[in-house]
mmCIF file of C-alpha atoms in Angstrom:
data_model
loop_
_atom_site.group_PDB
_atom_site.id
_atom_site.type_symbol
_atom_site.label_atom_id
_atom_site.label_comp_id
_atom_site.label_asym_id
_atom_site.label_seq_id
_atom_site.Cartn_x
_atom_site.Cartn_y
_atom_site.Cartn_z
ATOM 1 C CA UNK A 1 -214.941 -81.149 -30.559
ATOM 2 C CA UNK A 2 -211.730 -82.655 -29.154
ATOM 3 C CA UNK A 3 -208.695 -80.470 -28.531
ATOM 4 C CA UNK A 4 -206.176 -80.195 -31.414
ATOM 5 C CA UNK A 5 -203.556 -82.125 -29.407
ATOM 6 C CA UNK A 6 -205.768 -85.125 -28.580
ATOM 7 C CA UNK A 7 -207.228 -85.160 -32.076
ATOM 8 C CA UNK A 8 -203.797 -85.156 -33.731
ATOM 9 C CA UNK A 9 -202.609 -88.023 -31.490
ATOM 10 C CA UNK A 10 -205.545 -90.179 -32.579
ATOM 11 C CA UNK A 11 -204.999 -89.366 -36.241
ATOM 12 C CA UNK A 12 -201.249 -90.051 -36.075
ATOM 13 C CA UNK A 13 -201.898 -93.515 -34.599
ATOM 14 C CA UNK A 14 -204.297 -94.295 -37.434
ATOM 15 C CA UNK A 15 -202.148 -92.809 -40.192
ATOM 16 C CA UNK A 16 -198.405 -93.121 -39.543
ATOM 17 C CA UNK A 17 -196.211 -90.952 -41.695
ATOM 18 C CA UNK A 18 -195.127 -92.398 -45.002
ATOM 19 C CA UNK A 19 -192.370 -91.289 -47.303
ATOM 20 C CA UNK A 20 -193.148 -89.950 -50.739
ATOM 21 C CA UNK A 21 -191.928 -93.188 -52.312
ATOM 22 C CA UNK A 22 -194.489 -95.164 -50.310
ATOM 23 C CA UNK A 23 -197.370 -92.964 -51.330
ATOM 24 C CA UNK A 24 -199.994 -94.265 -53.678
ATOM 25 C CA UNK A 25 -199.796 -93.376 -57.392
ATOM 26 C CA UNK A 26 -200.802 -89.840 -58.279
ATOM 27 C CA UNK A 27 -204.284 -89.429 -59.672
ATOM 28 C CA UNK A 28 -206.554 -86.646 -60.743
ATOM 29 C CA UNK A 29 -209.253 -85.208 -58.493
ATOM 30 C CA UNK A 30 -212.834 -86.450 -58.834
ATOM 31 C CA UNK A 31 -215.494 -83.818 -58.107
ATOM 32 C CA UNK A 32 -218.564 -85.997 -58.574
ATOM 33 C CA UNK A 33 -218.924 -87.026 -54.932
ATOM 34 C CA UNK A 34 -219.194 -83.586 -53.359
ATOM 35 C CA UNK A 35 -222.932 -83.135 -53.809
ATOM 36 C CA UNK A 36 -222.589 -79.728 -55.479
ATOM 37 C CA UNK A 37 -223.848 -78.745 -58.906
ATOM 38 C CA UNK A 38 -221.463 -77.803 -61.714
ATOM 39 C CA UNK A 39 -222.614 -74.198 -61.310
ATOM 40 C CA UNK A 40 -221.707 -74.226 -57.605
ATOM 41 C CA UNK A 41 -218.294 -75.742 -58.350
ATOM 42 C CA UNK A 42 -217.702 -73.025 -60.960
ATOM 43 C CA UNK A 43 -217.982 -70.436 -58.195
ATOM 44 C CA UNK A 44 -215.365 -72.240 -56.097
ATOM 45 C CA UNK A 45 -212.719 -73.792 -58.343
ATOM 46 C CA UNK A 46 -210.696 -73.029 -61.480
ATOM 47 C CA UNK A 47 -212.119 -74.701 -64.588
ATOM 48 C CA UNK A 48 -209.134 -77.099 -64.937
ATOM 49 C CA UNK A 49 -208.937 -78.127 -61.269
ATOM 50 C CA UNK A 50 -210.165 -81.725 -61.743
ATOM 51 C CA UNK A 51 -207.494 -82.448 -64.358
ATOM 52 C CA UNK A 52 -204.556 -81.411 -62.168
ATOM 53 C CA UNK A 53 -203.118 -84.224 -59.987
ATOM 54 C CA UNK A 54 -202.608 -83.433 -56.301
ATOM 55 C CA UNK A 55 -199.073 -83.428 -54.864
ATOM 56 C CA UNK A 56 -197.746 -86.621 -53.154
ATOM 57 C CA UNK A 57 -198.495 -85.460 -49.565
ATOM 58 C CA UNK A 58 -202.213 -85.478 -50.448
ATOM 59 C CA UNK A 59 -202.259 -89.050 -51.713
ATOM 60 C CA UNK A 60 -203.321 -90.456 -48.324
ATOM 61 C CA UNK A 61 -206.980 -90.179 -49.285
ATOM 62 C CA UNK A 62 -208.550 -91.094 -45.935
ATOM 63 C CA UNK A 63 -206.426 -88.669 -43.895
ATOM 64 C CA UNK A 64 -207.021 -85.834 -46.350
ATOM 65 C CA UNK A 65 -210.743 -86.559 -46.434
ATOM 66 C CA UNK A 66 -210.975 -86.396 -42.636
ATOM 67 C CA UNK A 67 -208.956 -83.193 -42.312
ATOM 68 C CA UNK A 68 -210.682 -81.419 -45.203
ATOM 69 C CA UNK A 69 -214.057 -81.774 -43.447
ATOM 70 C CA UNK A 70 -212.911 -80.022 -40.269
ATOM 71 C CA UNK A 71 -213.690 -76.354 -39.542
ATOM 72 C CA UNK A 72 -211.077 -73.919 -40.830
ATOM 73 C CA UNK A 73 -210.351 -72.553 -37.341
ATOM 74 C CA UNK A 74 -209.625 -76.059 -36.040
ATOM 75 C CA UNK A 75 -207.304 -76.775 -38.980
ATOM 76 C CA UNK A 76 -205.297 -73.646 -38.208
ATOM 77 C CA UNK A 77 -204.571 -75.028 -34.730
ATOM 78 C CA UNK A 78 -203.443 -78.368 -36.232
ATOM 79 C CA UNK A 79 -200.602 -76.788 -38.197
ATOM 80 C CA UNK A 80 -198.289 -77.102 -35.217
ATOM 81 C CA UNK A 81 -198.617 -80.927 -35.113
ATOM 82 C CA UNK A 82 -195.778 -81.492 -37.574
ATOM 83 C CA UNK A 83 -194.172 -79.995 -40.676
ATOM 84 C CA UNK A 84 -195.959 -82.366 -43.045
ATOM 85 C CA UNK A 85 -199.378 -81.406 -41.650
ATOM 86 C CA UNK A 86 -198.504 -77.729 -41.910
ATOM 87 C CA UNK A 87 -197.492 -78.251 -45.535
ATOM 88 C CA UNK A 88 -200.658 -80.236 -46.251
ATOM 89 C CA UNK A 89 -203.067 -77.745 -44.646
ATOM 90 C CA UNK A 90 -201.522 -74.842 -46.579
ATOM 91 C CA UNK A 91 -201.358 -76.769 -49.876
ATOM 92 C CA UNK A 92 -203.440 -75.372 -52.742
ATOM 93 C CA UNK A 93 -205.264 -78.654 -53.495
ATOM 94 C CA UNK A 94 -206.115 -79.231 -49.858
ATOM 95 C CA UNK A 95 -207.381 -75.654 -49.448
ATOM 96 C CA UNK A 96 -209.611 -76.104 -52.510
ATOM 97 C CA UNK A 97 -210.890 -79.448 -51.231
ATOM 98 C CA UNK A 98 -211.695 -77.863 -47.866
ATOM 99 C CA UNK A 99 -213.475 -75.013 -49.681
ATOM 100 C CA UNK A 100 -215.778 -77.495 -51.454
ATOM 101 C CA UNK A 101 -216.690 -79.215 -48.187
ATOM 102 C CA UNK A 102 -217.288 -75.854 -46.486
ATOM 103 C CA UNK A 103 -219.649 -74.788 -49.282
ATOM 104 C CA UNK A 104 -221.501 -78.121 -49.190
ATOM 105 C CA UNK A 105 -221.916 -77.867 -45.412
ATOM 106 C CA UNK A 106 -223.280 -74.327 -45.670
ATOM 107 C CA UNK A 107 -225.882 -75.444 -48.203
ATOM 108 C CA UNK A 108 -227.389 -78.179 -45.998
ATOM 109 C CA UNK A 109 -227.038 -76.848 -42.444
ATOM 110 C CA UNK A 110 -229.846 -74.832 -40.877
ATOM 111 C CA UNK A 111 -227.329 -72.228 -39.785
ATOM 112 C CA UNK A 112 -225.473 -69.301 -41.250
ATOM 113 C CA UNK A 113 -222.450 -67.131 -40.640
ATOM 114 C CA UNK A 114 -222.520 -63.368 -41.140
ATOM 115 C CA UNK A 115 -219.848 -60.705 -41.432
ATOM 116 C CA UNK A 116 -220.966 -57.422 -39.864
ATOM 117 C CA UNK A 117 -219.263 -54.101 -40.457
ATOM 118 C CA UNK A 118 -219.596 -50.648 -38.984
ATOM 119 C CA UNK A 119 -217.216 -47.683 -39.242
ATOM 120 C CA UNK A 120 -214.469 -49.205 -37.095
ATOM 121 C CA UNK A 121 -216.200 -52.322 -35.749
ATOM 122 C CA UNK A 122 -216.147 -55.747 -37.393
ATOM 123 C CA UNK A 123 -217.510 -59.074 -36.201
ATOM 124 C CA UNK A 124 -218.384 -62.603 -37.247
ATOM 125 C CA UNK A 125 -221.839 -63.728 -36.100
ATOM 126 C CA UNK A 126 -222.683 -67.444 -36.147
ATOM 127 C CA UNK A 127 -226.395 -68.161 -36.074
ATOM 128 C CA UNK A 128 -227.856 -71.581 -35.252
ATOM 129 C CA UNK A 129 -231.568 -72.054 -35.804
ATOM 130 C CA UNK A 130 -234.203 -74.463 -34.619
ATOM 131 C CA UNK A 131 -237.974 -74.264 -34.438
ATOM 132 C CA UNK A 132 -238.157 -72.399 -31.160
ATOM 133 C CA UNK A 133 -234.782 -70.791 -30.543
ATOM 134 C CA UNK A 134 -232.055 -68.781 -32.220
ATOM 135 C CA UNK A 135 -228.503 -69.347 -30.994
ATOM 136 C CA UNK A 136 -226.136 -66.445 -31.693
ATOM 137 C CA UNK A 137 -222.374 -66.355 -31.127
ATOM 138 C CA UNK A 138 -220.523 -63.104 -31.804
ATOM 139 C CA UNK A 139 -216.758 -62.732 -32.340
ATOM 140 C CA UNK A 140 -215.348 -59.218 -32.657
ATOM 141 C CA UNK A 141 -212.442 -58.584 -35.017
ATOM 142 C CA UNK A 142 -209.779 -55.950 -35.575
ATOM 143 C CA UNK A 143 -209.045 -54.724 -39.084
ATOM 144 C CA UNK A 144 -205.545 -56.148 -39.750
ATOM 145 C CA UNK A 145 -204.493 -53.204 -41.929
ATOM 146 C CA UNK A 146 -203.495 -49.932 -40.294
ATOM 147 C CA UNK A 147 -205.527 -47.147 -41.925
ATOM 148 C CA UNK A 148 -205.637 -43.805 -40.082
ATOM 149 C CA UNK A 149 -208.786 -41.748 -39.556
ATOM 150 C CA UNK A 150 -211.364 -44.295 -40.702
ATOM 151 C CA UNK A 151 -214.584 -42.460 -41.502
ATOM 152 C CA UNK A 152 -216.571 -45.039 -43.437
ATOM 153 C CA UNK A 153 -216.283 -48.754 -44.237
ATOM 154 C CA UNK A 154 -218.245 -50.466 -46.999
ATOM 155 C CA UNK A 155 -218.462 -54.192 -47.768
ATOM 156 C CA UNK A 156 -217.649 -54.515 -51.471
ATOM 157 C CA UNK A 157 -218.413 -58.244 -51.464
ATOM 158 C CA UNK A 158 -217.951 -61.657 -49.870
ATOM 159 C CA UNK A 159 -216.703 -64.669 -51.848
ATOM 160 C CA UNK A 160 -215.275 -68.059 -50.801
ATOM 161 C CA UNK A 161 -214.318 -66.871 -47.321
ATOM 162 C CA UNK A 162 -212.745 -63.612 -48.488
ATOM 163 C CA UNK A 163 -214.237 -60.243 -47.533
ATOM 164 C CA UNK A 164 -213.516 -57.198 -49.689
ATOM 165 C CA UNK A 165 -213.796 -53.871 -47.867
ATOM 166 C CA UNK A 166 -213.526 -50.285 -49.035
ATOM 167 C CA UNK A 167 -212.242 -48.127 -46.191
ATOM 168 C CA UNK A 168 -212.797 -44.396 -46.643
ATOM 169 C CA UNK A 169 -212.721 -43.769 -50.416
ATOM 170 C CA UNK A 170 -209.572 -45.296 -51.901
ATOM 171 C CA UNK A 171 -208.347 -47.985 -49.467
ATOM 172 C CA UNK A 172 -209.539 -51.421 -50.598
ATOM 173 C CA UNK A 173 -208.701 -54.482 -48.504
ATOM 174 C CA UNK A 174 -209.198 -58.194 -49.203
ATOM 175 C CA UNK A 175 -209.370 -59.999 -45.867
ATOM 176 C CA UNK A 176 -209.781 -63.564 -44.659
ATOM 177 C CA UNK A 177 -211.203 -63.022 -41.136
ATOM 178 C CA UNK A 178 -210.712 -66.709 -40.295
ATOM 179 C CA UNK A 179 -206.945 -66.837 -40.922
ATOM 180 C CA UNK A 180 -206.428 -63.161 -40.088
ATOM 181 C CA UNK A 181 -204.483 -62.551 -43.285
ATOM 182 C CA UNK A 182 -205.222 -59.583 -45.526
ATOM 183 C CA UNK A 183 -204.031 -57.645 -48.546
ATOM 184 C CA UNK A 184 -204.204 -53.874 -49.067
ATOM 185 C CA UNK A 185 -204.720 -53.353 -52.792
ATOM 186 C CA UNK A 186 -202.829 -50.794 -54.873
ATOM 187 C CA UNK A 187 -204.652 -47.479 -55.149
ATOM 188 C CA UNK A 188 -207.255 -47.316 -57.925
ATOM 189 C CA UNK A 189 -206.763 -44.916 -60.824
ATOM 190 C CA UNK A 190 -208.885 -42.126 -59.412
ATOM 191 C CA UNK A 191 -211.382 -40.987 -56.822
ATOM 192 C CA UNK A 192 -214.723 -41.858 -58.423
ATOM 193 C CA UNK A 193 -217.634 -39.468 -58.035
ATOM 194 C CA UNK A 194 -221.343 -39.545 -58.795
ATOM 195 C CA UNK A 195 -223.458 -42.674 -58.218
ATOM 196 C CA UNK A 196 -221.151 -45.545 -57.252
ATOM 197 C CA UNK A 197 -221.457 -49.293 -57.868
ATOM 198 C CA UNK A 198 -219.061 -52.062 -56.884
ATOM 199 C CA UNK A 199 -218.624 -55.819 -56.451
ATOM 200 C CA UNK A 200 -216.240 -58.691 -55.709
ATOM 201 C CA UNK A 201 -216.175 -62.202 -57.171
ATOM 202 C CA UNK A 202 -214.239 -65.166 -58.580
ATOM 203 C CA UNK A 203 -213.337 -65.892 -62.211
ATOM 204 C CA UNK A 204 -212.934 -69.678 -62.571
ATOM 205 C CA UNK A 205 -211.536 -69.421 -66.120
ATOM 206 C CA UNK A 206 -208.353 -67.777 -64.844
ATOM 207 C CA UNK A 207 -208.491 -68.764 -61.138
ATOM 208 C CA UNK A 208 -208.616 -65.089 -60.233
ATOM 209 C CA UNK A 209 -210.487 -62.879 -57.764
ATOM 210 C CA UNK A 210 -211.611 -59.518 -59.134
ATOM 211 C CA UNK A 211 -212.844 -56.247 -57.651
ATOM 212 C CA UNK A 212 -215.178 -54.025 -59.669
ATOM 213 C CA UNK A 213 -215.774 -50.353 -58.908
ATOM 214 C CA UNK A 214 -217.599 -47.892 -61.104
ATOM 215 C CA UNK A 215 -219.422 -44.588 -61.218
ATOM 216 C CA UNK A 216 -222.012 -42.918 -63.389
ATOM 217 C CA UNK A 217 -222.896 -39.281 -63.935
ATOM 218 C CA UNK A 218 -226.519 -38.743 -64.949
ATOM 219 C CA UNK A 219 -226.023 -35.335 -66.582
ATOM 220 C CA UNK A 220 -223.124 -36.326 -68.834
ATOM 221 C CA UNK A 221 -224.346 -39.921 -69.308
ATOM 222 C CA UNK A 222 -220.853 -41.188 -68.547
ATOM 223 C CA UNK A 223 -220.008 -44.501 -66.871
ATOM 224 C CA UNK A 224 -216.483 -45.385 -65.744
ATOM 225 C CA UNK A 225 -215.542 -48.934 -64.647
ATOM 226 C CA UNK A 226 -212.319 -50.050 -62.952
ATOM 227 C CA UNK A 227 -211.376 -53.728 -62.535
ATOM 228 C CA UNK A 228 -208.720 -55.101 -60.175
ATOM 229 C CA UNK A 229 -207.190 -58.535 -60.782
ATOM 230 C CA UNK A 230 -205.670 -60.272 -57.748
ATOM 231 C CA UNK A 231 -203.670 -62.508 -60.083
ATOM 232 C CA UNK A 232 -201.893 -59.589 -61.799
ATOM 233 C CA UNK A 233 -202.135 -57.223 -58.794
ATOM 234 C CA UNK A 234 -203.242 -54.381 -61.065
ATOM 235 C CA UNK A 235 -206.194 -52.199 -62.090
ATOM 236 C CA UNK A 236 -207.499 -51.385 -65.558
ATOM 237 C CA UNK A 237 -210.099 -48.811 -66.553
ATOM 238 C CA UNK A 238 -212.862 -48.566 -69.154
ATOM 239 C CA UNK A 239 -215.364 -45.864 -70.073
ATOM 240 C CA UNK A 240 -218.548 -45.500 -72.159
ATOM 241 C CA UNK A 241 -217.001 -46.441 -75.489
ATOM 242 C CA UNK A 242 -216.305 -49.951 -74.143
ATOM 243 C CA UNK A 243 -219.669 -50.765 -72.537
ATOM 244 C CA UNK A 244 -222.138 -47.891 -73.023
ATOM 245 C CA UNK A 245 -223.925 -45.991 -70.270
ATOM 246 C CA UNK A 246 -225.297 -48.126 -67.442
ATOM 247 C CA UNK A 247 -227.408 -46.799 -64.580
ATOM 248 C CA UNK A 248 -226.228 -48.927 -61.624
ATOM 249 C CA UNK A 249 -225.951 -48.203 -57.925
ATOM 250 C CA UNK A 250 -224.611 -50.049 -54.878
ATOM 251 C CA UNK A 251 -223.253 -53.567 -54.393
ATOM 252 C CA UNK A 252 -223.553 -56.275 -57.030
ATOM 253 C CA UNK A 253 -224.163 -59.880 -55.959
ATOM 254 C CA UNK A 254 -221.821 -62.611 -57.213
ATOM 255 C CA UNK A 255 -223.340 -65.645 -58.927
ATOM 256 C CA UNK A 256 -222.199 -68.067 -61.640
ATOM 257 C CA UNK A 257 -219.096 -66.109 -62.615
ATOM 258 C CA UNK A 258 -220.756 -62.690 -62.832
ATOM 259 C CA UNK A 259 -221.854 -59.751 -60.690
ATOM 260 C CA UNK A 260 -225.546 -58.834 -60.855
ATOM 261 C CA UNK A 261 -227.450 -55.598 -60.264
ATOM 262 C CA UNK A 262 -230.975 -54.393 -60.848
ATOM 263 C CA UNK A 263 -230.733 -51.343 -63.099
ATOM 264 C CA UNK A 264 -233.506 -48.829 -62.428
ATOM 265 C CA UNK A 265 -235.050 -46.743 -65.204
ATOM 266 C CA UNK A 266 -236.070 -43.151 -64.540
ATOM 267 C CA UNK A 267 -238.199 -40.556 -66.315
ATOM 268 C CA UNK A 268 -237.450 -37.477 -64.244
ATOM 269 C CA UNK A 269 -239.858 -38.268 -61.405
ATOM 270 C CA UNK A 270 -239.102 -39.117 -57.765
ATOM 271 C CA UNK A 271 -239.580 -42.876 -58.305
ATOM 272 C CA UNK A 272 -238.247 -45.267 -60.985
ATOM 273 C CA UNK A 273 -240.623 -46.339 -63.749
ATOM 274 C CA UNK A 274 -239.002 -49.672 -64.603
ATOM 275 C CA UNK A 275 -236.026 -51.986 -64.109
ATOM 276 C CA UNK A 276 -233.938 -54.782 -65.638
ATOM 277 C CA UNK A 277 -231.219 -57.218 -64.495
ATOM 278 C CA UNK A 278 -227.720 -56.339 -65.682
ATOM 279 C CA UNK A 279 -224.614 -58.455 -65.068
ATOM 280 C CA UNK A 280 -220.865 -57.943 -65.406
ATOM 281 C CA UNK A 281 -219.181 -61.133 -66.624
ATOM 282 C CA UNK A 282 -215.878 -61.522 -64.754
ATOM 283 C CA UNK A 283 -214.253 -63.649 -67.473
ATOM 284 C CA UNK A 284 -215.184 -61.477 -70.448
ATOM 285 C CA UNK A 285 -215.148 -58.289 -68.343
ATOM 286 C CA UNK A 286 -218.200 -56.757 -69.959
ATOM 287 C CA UNK A 287 -221.833 -55.991 -69.147
ATOM 288 C CA UNK A 288 -224.558 -58.352 -70.330
ATOM 289 C CA UNK A 289 -228.320 -58.696 -70.073
ATOM 290 C CA UNK A 290 -228.794 -62.458 -69.733
ATOM 291 C CA UNK A 291 -231.509 -62.863 -67.080
ATOM 292 C CA UNK A 292 -235.093 -61.594 -67.457
ATOM 293 C CA UNK A 293 -237.185 -60.274 -64.590
ATOM 294 C CA UNK A 294 -240.441 -62.002 -63.627
ATOM 295 C CA UNK A 295 -243.421 -61.120 -65.802
ATOM 296 C CA UNK A 296 -246.062 -59.464 -63.656
ATOM 297 C CA UNK A 297 -248.761 -58.863 -66.232
ATOM 298 C CA UNK A 298 -250.587 -55.625 -65.546
ATOM 299 C CA UNK A 299 -249.081 -55.080 -62.082
ATOM 300 C CA UNK A 300 -247.311 -51.914 -63.151
ATOM 301 C CA UNK A 301 -247.075 -50.531 -59.621
ATOM 302 C CA UNK A 302 -244.202 -52.930 -58.757
ATOM 303 C CA UNK A 303 -240.621 -51.912 -59.476
ATOM 304 C CA UNK A 304 -237.815 -54.369 -58.777
ATOM 305 C CA UNK A 305 -235.395 -52.777 -56.332
ATOM 306 C CA UNK A 306 -232.606 -55.312 -55.841
ATOM 307 C CA UNK A 307 -231.159 -58.771 -56.445
ATOM 308 C CA UNK A 308 -229.466 -61.407 -54.278
ATOM 309 C CA UNK A 309 -228.315 -65.033 -54.140
ATOM 310 C CA UNK A 310 -229.588 -67.753 -51.851
ATOM 311 C CA UNK A 311 -229.342 -71.564 -51.936
ATOM 312 C CA UNK A 312 -227.665 -71.479 -55.374
ATOM 313 C CA UNK A 313 -230.477 -69.416 -56.918
ATOM 314 C CA UNK A 314 -230.963 -65.787 -57.830
ATOM 315 C CA UNK A 315 -233.774 -63.839 -56.201
ATOM 316 C CA UNK A 316 -235.144 -60.362 -56.845
ATOM 317 C CA UNK A 317 -237.252 -58.176 -54.623
ATOM 318 C CA UNK A 318 -239.623 -55.313 -55.217
ATOM 319 C CA UNK A 319 -239.648 -51.724 -54.120
ATOM 320 C CA UNK A 320 -242.358 -51.980 -51.413
ATOM 321 C CA UNK A 321 -243.706 -48.478 -52.171
ATOM 322 C CA UNK A 322 -245.251 -48.296 -48.710
ATOM 323 C CA UNK A 323 -247.274 -51.514 -48.919
ATOM 324 C CA UNK A 324 -245.405 -54.814 -48.850
ATOM 325 C CA UNK A 325 -242.169 -56.478 -49.909
ATOM 326 C CA UNK A 326 -242.235 -59.245 -52.530
ATOM 327 C CA UNK A 327 -239.422 -61.714 -53.244
ATOM 328 C CA UNK A 328 -239.197 -63.920 -56.363
ATOM 329 C CA UNK A 329 -236.753 -66.881 -56.569
ATOM 330 C CA UNK A 330 -235.486 -68.177 -59.941
ATOM 331 C CA UNK A 331 -235.536 -71.988 -59.780
ATOM 332 C CA UNK A 332 -233.776 -72.593 -63.131
ATOM 333 C CA UNK A 333 -231.023 -70.191 -64.102
ATOM 334 C CA UNK A 334 -231.883 -67.949 -67.089
ATOM 335 C CA UNK A 335 -235.331 -69.525 -67.499
ATOM 336 C CA UNK A 336 -237.849 -66.708 -67.146
ATOM 337 C CA UNK A 337 -240.762 -69.074 -66.584
ATOM 338 C CA UNK A 338 -238.995 -70.573 -63.551
ATOM 339 C CA UNK A 339 -239.558 -67.533 -61.291
ATOM 340 C CA UNK A 340 -241.521 -68.944 -58.358
ATOM 341 C CA UNK A 341 -244.618 -67.362 -56.853
ATOM 342 C CA UNK A 342 -243.481 -64.435 -54.712
ATOM 343 C CA UNK A 343 -242.937 -64.499 -50.979
ATOM 344 C CA UNK A 344 -244.997 -61.604 -49.625
ATOM 345 C CA UNK A 345 -243.952 -59.741 -46.486
ATOM 346 C CA UNK A 346 -246.446 -57.222 -45.161
ATOM 347 C CA UNK A 347 -244.380 -54.409 -43.767
ATOM 348 C CA UNK A 348 -246.985 -53.257 -41.258
ATOM 349 C CA UNK A 349 -246.272 -56.429 -39.274
ATOM 350 C CA UNK A 350 -242.710 -55.361 -38.520
ATOM 351 C CA UNK A 351 -242.368 -51.668 -39.320
ATOM 352 C CA UNK A 352 -245.598 -50.491 -37.723
ATOM 353 C CA UNK A 353 -245.801 -46.730 -38.250
ATOM 354 C CA UNK A 354 -242.392 -46.304 -39.908
ATOM 355 C CA UNK A 355 -243.001 -47.849 -43.333
ATOM 356 C CA UNK A 356 -242.103 -44.836 -45.467
ATOM 357 C CA UNK A 357 -238.906 -44.000 -43.574
ATOM 358 C CA UNK A 358 -237.551 -47.522 -43.047
ATOM 359 C CA UNK A 359 -234.956 -49.607 -44.865
ATOM 360 C CA UNK A 360 -235.654 -53.314 -45.384
ATOM 361 C CA UNK A 361 -233.544 -55.633 -47.534
ATOM 362 C CA UNK A 362 -233.662 -59.439 -47.884
ATOM 363 C CA UNK A 363 -230.238 -61.069 -47.431
ATOM 364 C CA UNK A 364 -230.951 -64.757 -47.999
ATOM 365 C CA UNK A 365 -233.608 -67.467 -47.860
ATOM 366 C CA UNK A 366 -232.820 -70.386 -45.567
ATOM 367 C CA UNK A 367 -233.477 -74.065 -46.187
ATOM 368 C CA UNK A 368 -236.436 -73.788 -43.808
ATOM 369 C CA UNK A 369 -237.997 -71.119 -46.029
ATOM 370 C CA UNK A 370 -237.381 -68.319 -43.537
ATOM 371 C CA UNK A 371 -236.135 -65.027 -44.971
ATOM 372 C CA UNK A 372 -233.250 -63.154 -43.351
ATOM 373 C CA UNK A 373 -233.870 -59.399 -43.497
ATOM 374 C CA UNK A 374 -231.655 -56.399 -42.820
ATOM 375 C CA UNK A 375 -233.895 -53.853 -41.096
ATOM 376 C CA UNK A 376 -232.670 -50.254 -40.892
ATOM 377 C CA UNK A 377 -229.049 -51.491 -41.045
ATOM 378 C CA UNK A 378 -228.933 -52.218 -37.313
ATOM 379 C CA UNK A 379 -231.353 -55.112 -36.757
ATOM 380 C CA UNK A 380 -231.397 -58.534 -38.415
ATOM 381 C CA UNK A 381 -234.709 -60.384 -38.394
ATOM 382 C CA UNK A 382 -236.047 -63.697 -39.682
ATOM 383 C CA UNK A 383 -239.450 -63.800 -41.347
ATOM 384 C CA UNK A 384 -241.434 -67.057 -41.457
ATOM 385 C CA UNK A 385 -243.749 -66.936 -44.507
ATOM 386 C CA UNK A 386 -245.865 -69.841 -43.223
ATOM 387 C CA UNK A 387 -246.586 -68.391 -39.806
ATOM 388 C CA UNK A 388 -246.175 -64.766 -40.945
ATOM 389 C CA UNK A 389 -244.021 -64.119 -37.887
ATOM 390 C CA UNK A 390 -240.779 -62.238 -37.259
ATOM 391 C CA UNK A 391 -237.993 -62.931 -34.799
ATOM 392 C CA UNK A 392 -234.892 -60.846 -34.174
ATOM 393 C CA UNK A 393 -231.538 -62.632 -34.365
ATOM 394 C CA UNK A 394 -229.017 -59.831 -33.876
ATOM 395 C CA UNK A 395 -228.967 -56.309 -32.560
ATOM 396 C CA UNK A 396 -226.110 -53.911 -33.005
ATOM 397 C CA UNK A 397 -224.724 -50.946 -34.858
ATOM 398 C CA UNK A 398 -223.703 -52.620 -38.086
ATOM 399 C CA UNK A 399 -224.063 -50.497 -41.191
ATOM 400 C CA UNK A 400 -223.410 -53.366 -43.595
ATOM 401 C CA UNK A 401 -223.750 -57.147 -43.542
ATOM 402 C CA UNK A 402 -222.693 -60.048 -45.781
ATOM 403 C CA UNK A 403 -223.194 -63.818 -45.833
ATOM 404 C CA UNK A 404 -219.859 -65.463 -45.020
ATOM 405 C CA UNK A 405 -218.192 -68.881 -44.655
ATOM 406 C CA UNK A 406 -214.860 -69.683 -43.018
ATOM 407 C CA UNK A 407 -212.165 -71.014 -45.388
ATOM 408 C CA UNK A 408 -208.387 -71.137 -45.758
ATOM 409 C CA UNK A 409 -208.188 -69.121 -49.006
ATOM 410 C CA UNK A 410 -205.296 -66.660 -49.104
ATOM 411 C CA UNK A 411 -206.248 -63.012 -49.701
ATOM 412 C CA UNK A 412 -202.765 -62.437 -51.121
ATOM 413 C CA UNK A 413 -202.937 -65.043 -53.896
ATOM 414 C CA UNK A 414 -206.506 -66.386 -53.930
ATOM 415 C CA UNK A 415 -205.004 -69.869 -53.666
ATOM 416 C CA UNK A 416 -203.453 -71.924 -50.846
ATOM 417 C CA UNK A 417 -203.340 -70.304 -47.454
ATOM 418 C CA UNK A 418 -200.264 -68.156 -46.752
ATOM 419 C CA UNK A 419 -199.451 -69.775 -43.399
#
């Protein structure tokens, strides 16, 4: 790609500056041409976005269209061209338009970007794939918030270019690694104990990003949920009387305005006896059971262990129980009959003699059909279901990983970039 200086010179020759009075009439934003489904747009934009006219500086459609398709990092370097470009690139409508293009590009490219986290180490890994080779570029990052004596870091979630991290027990940070900006959230109400669950996502009905953290105590059958709203910069808390007892654990995945978990059912033994999908609707702020698991007939030995999102579809995966890992993809949202035939991964091919002691979790399914797997939290591998082959794409010491895309979204406001 050309340097920012040479690129800006070419653009300025093509599009000389115009005053506001010379700009074309204001008009509302059309979303039909972006190639994304209404469900995908719901995860990116507020529900009334199309009805709000853009400001006059964005009325030069061709210039805006060119700039909004550029990588976020390149746009950051273009801010120094002139004041009007700086204002445009940080404008809310432009940032949202760039977000749509970034999401559309991620859905069609045979590449992915990952955010890796260890105790004090963070990095962005860009992975380019072709039939024979894997191209990996790693960029190490420093946590922009000063937190002393970091003992543990957990990825709460990744949404629209924002990463939510929990550092130690009560420090929660929303961070845009691309722009470098971050926000340290107010302290939650309390230090939660017991089995913990958490998540991070976007509520399009209020144009708000929300953090969910909760805990459950098996003996007392008590579940406590705390919700943080970026828009109001505050937490609120609910207990059993609001939502009943739920048996959740770990990170929820964000999809279609809700966070999803697989809730395991126990009967006192060492292994779960059943499971169901439970979601927390970010608009209504309550738990719901809206998606059914695949029907397996008499295959009672399979217990669903987790849920994820890939290529605008939910997928669930089984507890391998020492044999193999199965992944089901839901083609049509909320239609139980649309669960596709499972992808089967025979663990002996990769884990050899360590099946019972190993950790293996699917992260996403690429356009090529390959499955990205997190193996023992320090190796990322790709599995090709057609050839039944594995290839390693990253080695390191990461304890957590999330799918990521670079955007200009502000972690302080959830809107235009604070540049």
